[in-house]
Coordinates of C-alpha atoms and ligand atoms in Angstrom, one line a residue:
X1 CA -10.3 44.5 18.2
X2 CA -9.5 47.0 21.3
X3 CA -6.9 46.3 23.8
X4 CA -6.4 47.9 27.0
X5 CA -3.3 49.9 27.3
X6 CA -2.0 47.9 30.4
X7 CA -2.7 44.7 28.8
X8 CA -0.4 45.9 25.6
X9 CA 2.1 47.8 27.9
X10 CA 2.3 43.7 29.5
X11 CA 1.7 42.0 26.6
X12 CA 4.8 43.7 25.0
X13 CA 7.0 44.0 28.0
X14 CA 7.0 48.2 28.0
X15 CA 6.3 49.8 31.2
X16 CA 3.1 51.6 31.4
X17 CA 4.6 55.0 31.5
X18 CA 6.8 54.0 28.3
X19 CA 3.3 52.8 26.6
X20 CA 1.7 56.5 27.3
X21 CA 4.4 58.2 25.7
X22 CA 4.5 56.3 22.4
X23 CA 0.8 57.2 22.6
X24 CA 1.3 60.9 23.2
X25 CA 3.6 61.0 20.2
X26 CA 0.9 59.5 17.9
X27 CA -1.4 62.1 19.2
X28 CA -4.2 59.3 20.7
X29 CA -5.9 60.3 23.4
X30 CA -6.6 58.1 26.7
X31 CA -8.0 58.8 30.2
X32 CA -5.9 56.3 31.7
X33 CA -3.8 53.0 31.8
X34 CA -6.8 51.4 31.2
X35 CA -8.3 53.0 28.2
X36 CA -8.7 51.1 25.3
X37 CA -6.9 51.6 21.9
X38 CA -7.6 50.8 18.2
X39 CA -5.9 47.6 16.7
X40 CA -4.1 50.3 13.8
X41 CA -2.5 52.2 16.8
X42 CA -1.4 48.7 18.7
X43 CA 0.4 48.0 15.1
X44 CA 2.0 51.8 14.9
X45 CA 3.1 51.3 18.5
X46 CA 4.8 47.5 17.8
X47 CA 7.0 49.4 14.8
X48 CA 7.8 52.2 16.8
X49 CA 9.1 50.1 19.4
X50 CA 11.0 47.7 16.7
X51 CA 12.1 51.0 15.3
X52 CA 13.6 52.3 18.4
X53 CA 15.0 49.0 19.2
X54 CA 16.5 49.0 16.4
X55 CA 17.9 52.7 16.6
X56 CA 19.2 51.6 20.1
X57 CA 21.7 48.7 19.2
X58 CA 23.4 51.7 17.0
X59 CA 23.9 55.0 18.5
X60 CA 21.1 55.4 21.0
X61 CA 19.9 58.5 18.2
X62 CA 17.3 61.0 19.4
X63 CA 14.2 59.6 18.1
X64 CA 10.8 60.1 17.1
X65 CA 9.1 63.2 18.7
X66 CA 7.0 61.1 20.8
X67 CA 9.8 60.6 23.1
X68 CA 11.0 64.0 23.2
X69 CA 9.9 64.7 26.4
X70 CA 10.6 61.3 27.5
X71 CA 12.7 60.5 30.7
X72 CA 16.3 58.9 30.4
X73 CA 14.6 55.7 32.2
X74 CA 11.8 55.1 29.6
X75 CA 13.9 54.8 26.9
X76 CA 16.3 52.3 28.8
X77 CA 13.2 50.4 29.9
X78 CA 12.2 49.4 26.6
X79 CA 13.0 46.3 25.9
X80 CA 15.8 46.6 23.1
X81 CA 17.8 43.5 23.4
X82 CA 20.6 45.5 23.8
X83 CA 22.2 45.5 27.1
X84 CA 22.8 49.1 28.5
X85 CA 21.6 52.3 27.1
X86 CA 24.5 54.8 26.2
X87 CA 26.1 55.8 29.3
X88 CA 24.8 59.8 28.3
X89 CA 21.1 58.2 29.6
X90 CA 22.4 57.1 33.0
X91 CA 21.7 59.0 36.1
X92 CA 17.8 58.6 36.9
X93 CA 17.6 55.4 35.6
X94 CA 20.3 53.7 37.9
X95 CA 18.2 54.7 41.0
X96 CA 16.3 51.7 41.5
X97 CA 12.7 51.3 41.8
X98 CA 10.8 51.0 45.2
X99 CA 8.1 49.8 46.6
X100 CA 4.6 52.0 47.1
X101 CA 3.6 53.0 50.5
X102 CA -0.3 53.3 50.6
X103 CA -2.9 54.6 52.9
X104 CA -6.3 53.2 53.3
X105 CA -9.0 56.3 53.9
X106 CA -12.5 57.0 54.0
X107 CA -15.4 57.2 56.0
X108 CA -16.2 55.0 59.6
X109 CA -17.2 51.8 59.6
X110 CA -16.4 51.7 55.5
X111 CA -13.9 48.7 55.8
X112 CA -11.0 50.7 55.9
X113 CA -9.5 48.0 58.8
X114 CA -11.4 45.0 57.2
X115 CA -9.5 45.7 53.9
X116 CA -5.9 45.9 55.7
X117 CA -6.9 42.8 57.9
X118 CA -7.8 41.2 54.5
X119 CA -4.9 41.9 52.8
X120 CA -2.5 41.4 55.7
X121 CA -4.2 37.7 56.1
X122 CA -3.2 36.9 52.4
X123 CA -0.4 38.6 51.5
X124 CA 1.9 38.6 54.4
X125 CA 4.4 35.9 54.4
X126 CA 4.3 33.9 56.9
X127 CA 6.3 35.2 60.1
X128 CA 9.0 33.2 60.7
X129 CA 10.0 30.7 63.8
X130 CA 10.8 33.2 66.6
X131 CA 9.1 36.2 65.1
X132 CA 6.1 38.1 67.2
X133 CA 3.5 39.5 64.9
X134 CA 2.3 43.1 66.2
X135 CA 1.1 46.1 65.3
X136 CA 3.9 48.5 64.3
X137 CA 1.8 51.0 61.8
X138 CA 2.9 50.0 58.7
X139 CA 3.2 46.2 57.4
X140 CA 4.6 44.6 53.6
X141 CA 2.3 42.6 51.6
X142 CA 3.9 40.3 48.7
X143 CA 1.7 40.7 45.9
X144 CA 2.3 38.9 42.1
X145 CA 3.5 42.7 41.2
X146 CA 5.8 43.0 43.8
X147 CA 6.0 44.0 47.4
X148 CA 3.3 47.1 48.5
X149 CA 3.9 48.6 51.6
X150 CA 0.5 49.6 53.8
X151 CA 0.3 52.0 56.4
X152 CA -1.5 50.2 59.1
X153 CA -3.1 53.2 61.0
X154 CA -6.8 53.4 58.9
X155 CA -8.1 57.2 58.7
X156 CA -6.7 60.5 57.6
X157 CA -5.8 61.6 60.8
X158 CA -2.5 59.4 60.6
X159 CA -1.5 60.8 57.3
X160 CA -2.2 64.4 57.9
X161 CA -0.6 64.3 61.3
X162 CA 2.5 63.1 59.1
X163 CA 2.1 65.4 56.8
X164 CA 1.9 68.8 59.0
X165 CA 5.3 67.5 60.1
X166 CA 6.2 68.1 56.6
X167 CA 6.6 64.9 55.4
X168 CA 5.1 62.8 52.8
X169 CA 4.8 58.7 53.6
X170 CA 2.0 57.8 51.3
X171 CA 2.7 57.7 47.9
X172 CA -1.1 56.5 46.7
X173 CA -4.3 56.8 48.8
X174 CA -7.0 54.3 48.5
X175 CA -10.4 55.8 49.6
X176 CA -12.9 53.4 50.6
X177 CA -16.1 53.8 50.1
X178 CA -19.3 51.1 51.5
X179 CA -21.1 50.5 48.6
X180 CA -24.5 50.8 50.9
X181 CA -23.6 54.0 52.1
X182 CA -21.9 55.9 49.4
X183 CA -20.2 59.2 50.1
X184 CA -20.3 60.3 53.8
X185 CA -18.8 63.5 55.3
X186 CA -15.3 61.8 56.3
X187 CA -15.0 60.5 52.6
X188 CA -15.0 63.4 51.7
X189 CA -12.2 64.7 54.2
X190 CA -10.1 61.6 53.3
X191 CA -10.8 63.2 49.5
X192 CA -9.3 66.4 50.3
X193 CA -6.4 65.3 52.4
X194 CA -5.1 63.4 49.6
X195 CA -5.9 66.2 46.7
X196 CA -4.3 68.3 49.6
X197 CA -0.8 66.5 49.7
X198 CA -1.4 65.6 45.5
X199 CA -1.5 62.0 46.0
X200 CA -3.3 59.8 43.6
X201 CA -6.0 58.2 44.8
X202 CA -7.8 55.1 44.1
X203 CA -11.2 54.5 45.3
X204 CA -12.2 51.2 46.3
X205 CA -15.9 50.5 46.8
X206 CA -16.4 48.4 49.1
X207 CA -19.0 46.0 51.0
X208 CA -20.3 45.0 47.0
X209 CA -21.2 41.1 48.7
X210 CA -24.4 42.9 50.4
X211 CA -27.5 42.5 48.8
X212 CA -27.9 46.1 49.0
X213 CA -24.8 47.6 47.2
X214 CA -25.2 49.9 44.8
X215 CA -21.9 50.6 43.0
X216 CA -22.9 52.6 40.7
X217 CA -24.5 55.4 43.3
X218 CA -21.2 55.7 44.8
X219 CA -19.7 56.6 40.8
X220 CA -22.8 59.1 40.6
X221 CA -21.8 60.6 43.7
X222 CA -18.0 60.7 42.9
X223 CA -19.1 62.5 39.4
X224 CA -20.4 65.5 41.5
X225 CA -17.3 66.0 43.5
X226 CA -15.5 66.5 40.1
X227 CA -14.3 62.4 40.5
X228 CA -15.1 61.0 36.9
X229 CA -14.6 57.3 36.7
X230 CA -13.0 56.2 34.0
X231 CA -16.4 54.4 33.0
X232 CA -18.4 57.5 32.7
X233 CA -15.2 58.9 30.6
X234 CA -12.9 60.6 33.4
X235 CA -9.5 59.1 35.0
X236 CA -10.7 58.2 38.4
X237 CA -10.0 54.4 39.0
X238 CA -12.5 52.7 40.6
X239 CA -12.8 48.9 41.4
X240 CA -15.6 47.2 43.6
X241 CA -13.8 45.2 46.3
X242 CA -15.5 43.1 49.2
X243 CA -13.0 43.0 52.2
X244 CA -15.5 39.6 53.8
X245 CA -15.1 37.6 50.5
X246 CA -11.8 39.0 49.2
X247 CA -13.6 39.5 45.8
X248 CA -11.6 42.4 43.6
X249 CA -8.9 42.8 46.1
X250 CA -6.5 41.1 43.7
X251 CA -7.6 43.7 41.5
X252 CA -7.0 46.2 43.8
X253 CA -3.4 45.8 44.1
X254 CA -3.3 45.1 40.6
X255 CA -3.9 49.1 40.1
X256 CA -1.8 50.2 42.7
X257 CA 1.3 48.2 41.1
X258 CA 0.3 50.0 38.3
X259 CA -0.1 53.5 39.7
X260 CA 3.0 53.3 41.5
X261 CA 4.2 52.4 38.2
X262 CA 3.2 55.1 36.3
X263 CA 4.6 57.6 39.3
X264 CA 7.8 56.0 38.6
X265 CA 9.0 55.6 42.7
X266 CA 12.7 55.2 43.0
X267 CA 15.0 55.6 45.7
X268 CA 18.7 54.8 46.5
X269 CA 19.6 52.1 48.7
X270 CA 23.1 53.2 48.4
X271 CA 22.3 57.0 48.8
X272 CA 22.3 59.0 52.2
X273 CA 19.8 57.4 54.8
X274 CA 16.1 59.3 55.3
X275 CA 13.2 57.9 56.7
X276 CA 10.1 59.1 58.8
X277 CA 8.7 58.1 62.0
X278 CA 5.6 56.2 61.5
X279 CA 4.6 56.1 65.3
X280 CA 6.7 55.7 68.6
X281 CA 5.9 53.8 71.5
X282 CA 7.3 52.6 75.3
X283 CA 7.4 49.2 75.7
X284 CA 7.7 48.3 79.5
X285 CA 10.1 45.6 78.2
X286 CA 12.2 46.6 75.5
X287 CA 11.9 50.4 76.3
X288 CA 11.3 53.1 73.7
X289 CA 10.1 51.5 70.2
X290 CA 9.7 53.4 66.9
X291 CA 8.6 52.5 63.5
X292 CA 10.7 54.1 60.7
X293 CA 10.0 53.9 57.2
X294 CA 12.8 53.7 55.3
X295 CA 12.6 56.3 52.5
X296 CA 16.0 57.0 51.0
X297 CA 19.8 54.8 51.9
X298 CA 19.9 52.0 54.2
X299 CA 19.4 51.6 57.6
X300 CA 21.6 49.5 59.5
X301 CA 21.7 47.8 63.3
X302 CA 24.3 50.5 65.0
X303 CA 23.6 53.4 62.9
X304 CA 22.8 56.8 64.9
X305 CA 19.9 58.2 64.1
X306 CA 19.1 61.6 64.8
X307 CA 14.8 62.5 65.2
X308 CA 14.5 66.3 66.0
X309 CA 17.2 67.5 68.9
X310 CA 17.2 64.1 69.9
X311 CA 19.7 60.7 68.7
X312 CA 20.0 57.2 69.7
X313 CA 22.2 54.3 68.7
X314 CA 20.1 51.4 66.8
X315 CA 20.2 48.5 69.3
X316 CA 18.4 45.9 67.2
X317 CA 15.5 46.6 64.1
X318 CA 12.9 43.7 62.9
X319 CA 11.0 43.9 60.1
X320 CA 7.1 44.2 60.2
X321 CA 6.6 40.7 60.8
X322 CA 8.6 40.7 63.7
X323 CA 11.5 38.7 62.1
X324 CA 14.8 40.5 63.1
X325 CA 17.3 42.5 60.0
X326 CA 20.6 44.0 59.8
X327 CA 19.5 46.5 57.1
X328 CA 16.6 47.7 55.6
X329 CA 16.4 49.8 52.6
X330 CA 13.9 52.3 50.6
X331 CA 9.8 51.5 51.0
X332 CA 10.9 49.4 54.2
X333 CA 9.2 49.9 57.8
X334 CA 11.5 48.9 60.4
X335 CA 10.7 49.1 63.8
X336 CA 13.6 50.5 65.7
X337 CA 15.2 49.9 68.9
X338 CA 17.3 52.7 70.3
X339 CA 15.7 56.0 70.8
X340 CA 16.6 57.7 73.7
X341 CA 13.3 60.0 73.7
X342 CA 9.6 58.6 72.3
X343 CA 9.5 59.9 69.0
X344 CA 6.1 61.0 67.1
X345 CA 4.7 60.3 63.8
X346 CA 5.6 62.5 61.0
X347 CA 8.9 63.2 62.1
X348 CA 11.6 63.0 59.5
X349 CA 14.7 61.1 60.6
X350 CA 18.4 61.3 59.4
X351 CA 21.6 58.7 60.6
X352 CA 24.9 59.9 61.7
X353 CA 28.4 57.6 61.0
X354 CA 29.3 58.4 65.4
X355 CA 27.7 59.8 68.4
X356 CA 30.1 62.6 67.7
X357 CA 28.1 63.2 64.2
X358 CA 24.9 62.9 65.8
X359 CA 25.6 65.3 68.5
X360 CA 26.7 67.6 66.1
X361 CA 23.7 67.5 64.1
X362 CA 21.6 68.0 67.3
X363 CA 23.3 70.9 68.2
X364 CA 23.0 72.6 65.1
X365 CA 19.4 71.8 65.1
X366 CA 18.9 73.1 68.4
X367 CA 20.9 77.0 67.4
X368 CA 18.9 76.9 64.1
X369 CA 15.7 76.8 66.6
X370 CA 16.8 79.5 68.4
X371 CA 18.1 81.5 65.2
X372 CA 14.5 81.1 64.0
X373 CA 12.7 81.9 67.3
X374 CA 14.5 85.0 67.6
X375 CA 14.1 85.9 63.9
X376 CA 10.1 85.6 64.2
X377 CA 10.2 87.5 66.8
X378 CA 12.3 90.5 65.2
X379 CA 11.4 90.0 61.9
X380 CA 8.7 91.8 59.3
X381 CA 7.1 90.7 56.7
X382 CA 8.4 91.4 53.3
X383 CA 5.8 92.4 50.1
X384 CA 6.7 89.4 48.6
X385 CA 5.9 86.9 51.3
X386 CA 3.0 88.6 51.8
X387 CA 1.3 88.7 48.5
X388 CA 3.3 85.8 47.1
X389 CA 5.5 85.3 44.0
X390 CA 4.7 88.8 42.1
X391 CA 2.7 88.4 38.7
X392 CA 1.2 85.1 39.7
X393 CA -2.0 83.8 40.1
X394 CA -2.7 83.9 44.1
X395 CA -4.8 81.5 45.8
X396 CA -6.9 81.6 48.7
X397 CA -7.5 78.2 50.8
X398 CA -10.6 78.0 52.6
X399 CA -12.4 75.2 54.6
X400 CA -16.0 75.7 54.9
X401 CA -17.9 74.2 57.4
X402 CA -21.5 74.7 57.8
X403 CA -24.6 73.8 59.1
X404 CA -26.8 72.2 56.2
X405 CA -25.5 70.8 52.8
X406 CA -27.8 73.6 51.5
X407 CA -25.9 76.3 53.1
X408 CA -22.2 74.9 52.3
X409 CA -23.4 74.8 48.5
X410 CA -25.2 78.5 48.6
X411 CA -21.2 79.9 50.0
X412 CA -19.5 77.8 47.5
X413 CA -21.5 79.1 44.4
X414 CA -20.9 82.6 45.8
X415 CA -17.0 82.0 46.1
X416 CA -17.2 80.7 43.1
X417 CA -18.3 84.1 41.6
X418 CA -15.3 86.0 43.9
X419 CA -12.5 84.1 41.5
X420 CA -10.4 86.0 39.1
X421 CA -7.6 86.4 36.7
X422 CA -5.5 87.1 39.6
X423 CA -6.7 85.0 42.7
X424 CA -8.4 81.3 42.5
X425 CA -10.5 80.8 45.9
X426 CA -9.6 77.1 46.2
X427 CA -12.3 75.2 48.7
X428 CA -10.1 72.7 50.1
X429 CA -13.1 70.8 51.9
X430 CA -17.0 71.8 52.3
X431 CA -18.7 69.2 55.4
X432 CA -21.3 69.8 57.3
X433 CA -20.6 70.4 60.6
X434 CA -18.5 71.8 63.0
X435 CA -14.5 71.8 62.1
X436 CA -12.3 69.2 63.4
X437 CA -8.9 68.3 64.6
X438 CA -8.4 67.4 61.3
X439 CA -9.6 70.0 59.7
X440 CA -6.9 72.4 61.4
X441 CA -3.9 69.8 60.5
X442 CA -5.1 70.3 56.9
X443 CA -5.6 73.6 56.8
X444 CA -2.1 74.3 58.7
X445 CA -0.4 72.3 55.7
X446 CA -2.0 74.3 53.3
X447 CA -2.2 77.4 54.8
X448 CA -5.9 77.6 54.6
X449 CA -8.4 79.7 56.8
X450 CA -11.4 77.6 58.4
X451 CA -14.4 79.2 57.5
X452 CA -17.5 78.7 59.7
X453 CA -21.2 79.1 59.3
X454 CA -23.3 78.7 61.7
X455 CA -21.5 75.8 63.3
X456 CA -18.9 76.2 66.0
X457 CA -15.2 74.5 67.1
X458 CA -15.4 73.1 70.0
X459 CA -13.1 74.0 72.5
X460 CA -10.4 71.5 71.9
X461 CA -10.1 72.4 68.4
X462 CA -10.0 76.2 69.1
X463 CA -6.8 74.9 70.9
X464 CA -5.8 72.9 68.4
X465 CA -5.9 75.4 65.8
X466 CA -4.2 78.1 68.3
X467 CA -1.5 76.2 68.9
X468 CA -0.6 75.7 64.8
X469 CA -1.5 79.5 63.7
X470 CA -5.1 78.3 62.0
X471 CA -7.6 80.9 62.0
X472 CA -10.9 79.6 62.7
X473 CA -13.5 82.0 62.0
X474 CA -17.4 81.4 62.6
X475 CA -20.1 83.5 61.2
X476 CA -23.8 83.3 61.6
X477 CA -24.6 85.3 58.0
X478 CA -23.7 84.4 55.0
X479 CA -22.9 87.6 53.8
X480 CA -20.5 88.7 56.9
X481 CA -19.1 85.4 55.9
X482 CA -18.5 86.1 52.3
X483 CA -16.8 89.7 53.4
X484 CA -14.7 88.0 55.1
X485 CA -13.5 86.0 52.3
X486 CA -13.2 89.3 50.2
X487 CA -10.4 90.7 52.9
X488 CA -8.9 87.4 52.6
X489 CA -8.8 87.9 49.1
X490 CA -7.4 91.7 49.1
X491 CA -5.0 90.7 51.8
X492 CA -3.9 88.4 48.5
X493 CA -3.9 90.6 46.1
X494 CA -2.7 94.2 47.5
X495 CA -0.7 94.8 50.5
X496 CA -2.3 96.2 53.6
X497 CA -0.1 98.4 55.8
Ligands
GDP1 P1 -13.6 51.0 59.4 O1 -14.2 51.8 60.5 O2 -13.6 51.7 58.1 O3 -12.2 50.5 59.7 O4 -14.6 49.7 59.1 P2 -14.4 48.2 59.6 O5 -13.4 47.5 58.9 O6 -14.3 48.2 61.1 O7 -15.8 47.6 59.1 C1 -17.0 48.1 59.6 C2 -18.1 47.0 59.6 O8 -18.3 46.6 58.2 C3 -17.6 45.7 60.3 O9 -18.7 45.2 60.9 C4 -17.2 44.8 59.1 O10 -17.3 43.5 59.4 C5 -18.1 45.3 58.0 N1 -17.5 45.1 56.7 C6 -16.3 45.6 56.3 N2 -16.1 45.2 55.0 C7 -17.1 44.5 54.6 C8 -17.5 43.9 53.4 O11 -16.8 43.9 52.4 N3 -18.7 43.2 53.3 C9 -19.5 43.2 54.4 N4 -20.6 42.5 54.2 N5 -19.2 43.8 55.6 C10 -18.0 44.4 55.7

């Protein structure tokens, strides 16, 4: 009979990734982690693992060409009975595995902070005697897979304000989606946020207790963005949750273990300390308080830690149930006592041994300002940074916004025409509507031009967008519209002096 590609990976005690690449070397093809495979090619797997095992207790050979592309750590995951690889196969594999931060996204009033309020209720251990629970943006849930770290702050806004800091938090996104509602313009956004920043994305349908869900609209729907669930034959995994009864949210986790899995997270505990600022506040109390997620080395009570031309002494750190730590390592959010100025989210933070180190660093970070400020200022553009890497394929990021649904799909069929060889018109996000804040924050990550048609920014986000270098452009004919997008495209392909 079939078996699931997870439930071998388990059964046999491979990772998931490992699993993949055995299958890759026999040549079968899968969508996912959860595909199915024939008995035969569960037996052919089974002796090529006893093969390698085998192989392994003598020299660590090169083996089959299914692992030739493998990673060092794939091979030394396999379970070979022997004790260590051969010390060749070290580096990557030493870094030890952390825990996945995720991000719950997707349209208003969807579930988003039902599902985190669900999740937190069940999987948070208990606080302990003395500790004060309270929102600090990010919080650890203890799962039979191990620990999963959620951003707290529902929406895309949080984790494209972090992003257009140039940072990455999230390492999956979940998307929820009401199962009575199906796709709505903001599922959509959170959709192209995360294809934006290349984040795998789960989708989690939710609300499917009501009497009138319909699950299988919402994978209809999905099909037409280009989502395929992996039911209807494409990779996109989907699982029906209900944040009221708790139904499939076991499940839920259960794919982001395994996604985080398959991404293979590690980090250093030993290595030099990074982290990002989740959110900053003032506490009349305690005085300035920031949430830090540790990303890379350990943080520890007294370090200096340096956010932008600012540094602060850590006074005292508790973990997200309030309990208070000495040190917290990678995938940890820590909220932070110390900072002399409120820091903001997205903000990338490094440590310092001594005040003297941290003042250092914050004087070279303020000359480098001024370097660059003055180099904008004198400086032209060269060919290259103008066009791009020479002899590659160029691509122009637009967000459309428009009036009707009609409209938005009439300009997208025409773009689609306006691709070439040479340049690939890449529609970031089409809504309906007028461009928002956080339209501007994605398209000044990606360096995209918002495209208007006959819908207007408000003033705000004209602001917004002047402030970050976004061009905002609003036309009322389609045509003016689409010349536009053919400058765009010669502006891409041949210089214009
Ligand atoms: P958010 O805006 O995405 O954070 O959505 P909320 O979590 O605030 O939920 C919006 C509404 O939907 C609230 O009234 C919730 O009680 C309700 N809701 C959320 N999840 C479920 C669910 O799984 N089943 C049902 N029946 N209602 C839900």
């Amino acid at each position: 009979s079939k078996v699931r590609i997870y439930t071998l990976a388990k059964d046999l005690g491979v990772e998931n990734a490992k699993m993949l690449e055995l299958l890759d070397g026999l040549g079968v093809s899968y969508k996912s982690v959860s595909s199915t495979i024939e008995e035969e090619t569960v037996e052919l797997i089974k002796e090529m693992l006893a093969e390698e095992a085998a192989q392994e207790g003598g020299a660590a050979a090169p083996q089959t060409a299914a692992t030739q592309a493998a990673t060092p750590d794939a091979e030394q995951d396999a379970p070979t009975g022997t004790p260590a690889a051969a010390p060749a196969q070290a580096d990557v594999s030493e870094v030890p595995h952390r825990a996945p931060v995720v991000t719950i996204m997707g349209h208003v009033d969807h579930g988003k902070t039902s599902l985190l309020d669900y999740i937190r209720k069940t999987k948070v251990a208990a606080k302990e005697a003395g500790g004060i629970t309270q929102h600090v943006g990010a919080f650890e849930a203890q799962t039979s897979k191990g620990k999963i770290v959620f951003i707290d702050t529902p929406g895309h806004e949080a984790f494209t304000t972090i992003r257009a800091r140039g940072a990455n938090v999230a390492d999956i996104a979940i998307i929820v989606i009401a199962a009575d509602d199906s796709l709505m313009p903001q599922t959509r956004e959170a959709i192209a946020h995360a294809q934006a920043a290349n984040v795998p994305m789960l989708i989690a349908i939710n609300k499917v207790d009501l009497p009138q869900a319909d699950p299988d609209r919402v994978k209809t729907d999905l099909t037409q963005l280009n989502l395929v669930p992996e039911e209807y034959g494409g990779d996109l995994v989907v699982v029906p949750v209900s944040a009221k009864t708790g139904e499939g949210v076991e499940d839920l986790l259960e794919y982001i273990s395994l996604t985080a899995e398959l991404e293979d997270l590690r980090a250093d505990p030993k290595g030099t300390f990074g982290g990002v600022i989740i959110e900053g506040k003032v506490d009349k109390q305690a005085g300035v308080l920031a949430t830090v997620m540790v990303q890379e080395g350990t943080l520890h009570v007294s370090d200096f830690l340096v956010v932008g031309e600012s540094y602060g002494k850590i006074k005292a750190m508790t973990d997200s149930n309030g309990n208070r730590i000495k040190e917290a390592g990678p995938s940890t959010p820590v909220q932070v006592l110390g900072f002399s100025e409120v820091p903001s989210s997205g903000e990338k933070v490094q440590s310092a041994r001594n005040e003297h180190a941290a003042r250092e660093i914050v004087a070279q970070r303020a000359d480098e300002r001024r370097d660059a400020e003055n180099a904008r200022v004198q400086r032209r553009l060269t060919l290259e940074e103008m066009m791009g890497p020479l002899g590659s394929v160029r691509t122009v990021n637009l967000i459309l916004r428009a009036d009707t649904q009609g409209s938005v799909e009439a300009i997208q069929g025409i773009l689609a025409r306006k691709e070439s060889d040479d340049v690939k018109i890449n529609v970031m996000l089409a809504g309906i509507g007028a461009p928002t804040e956080g339209d501007v924050l994605l398209a000044s990550t990606a360096e995209a031009t918002i495209l208007c048609f006959s819908v207007t920014a408000s003033g705000g986000v004209k602001k917004v967008a002047e402030g970050k270098g976004v061009d905002i452009k609003s036309f009322r004919i389609i045509y003016e519209l689409i010349d536009e997008v053919d400058r765009l495209i010669k502006g891409n392909v041949e210089p214009v002096f």
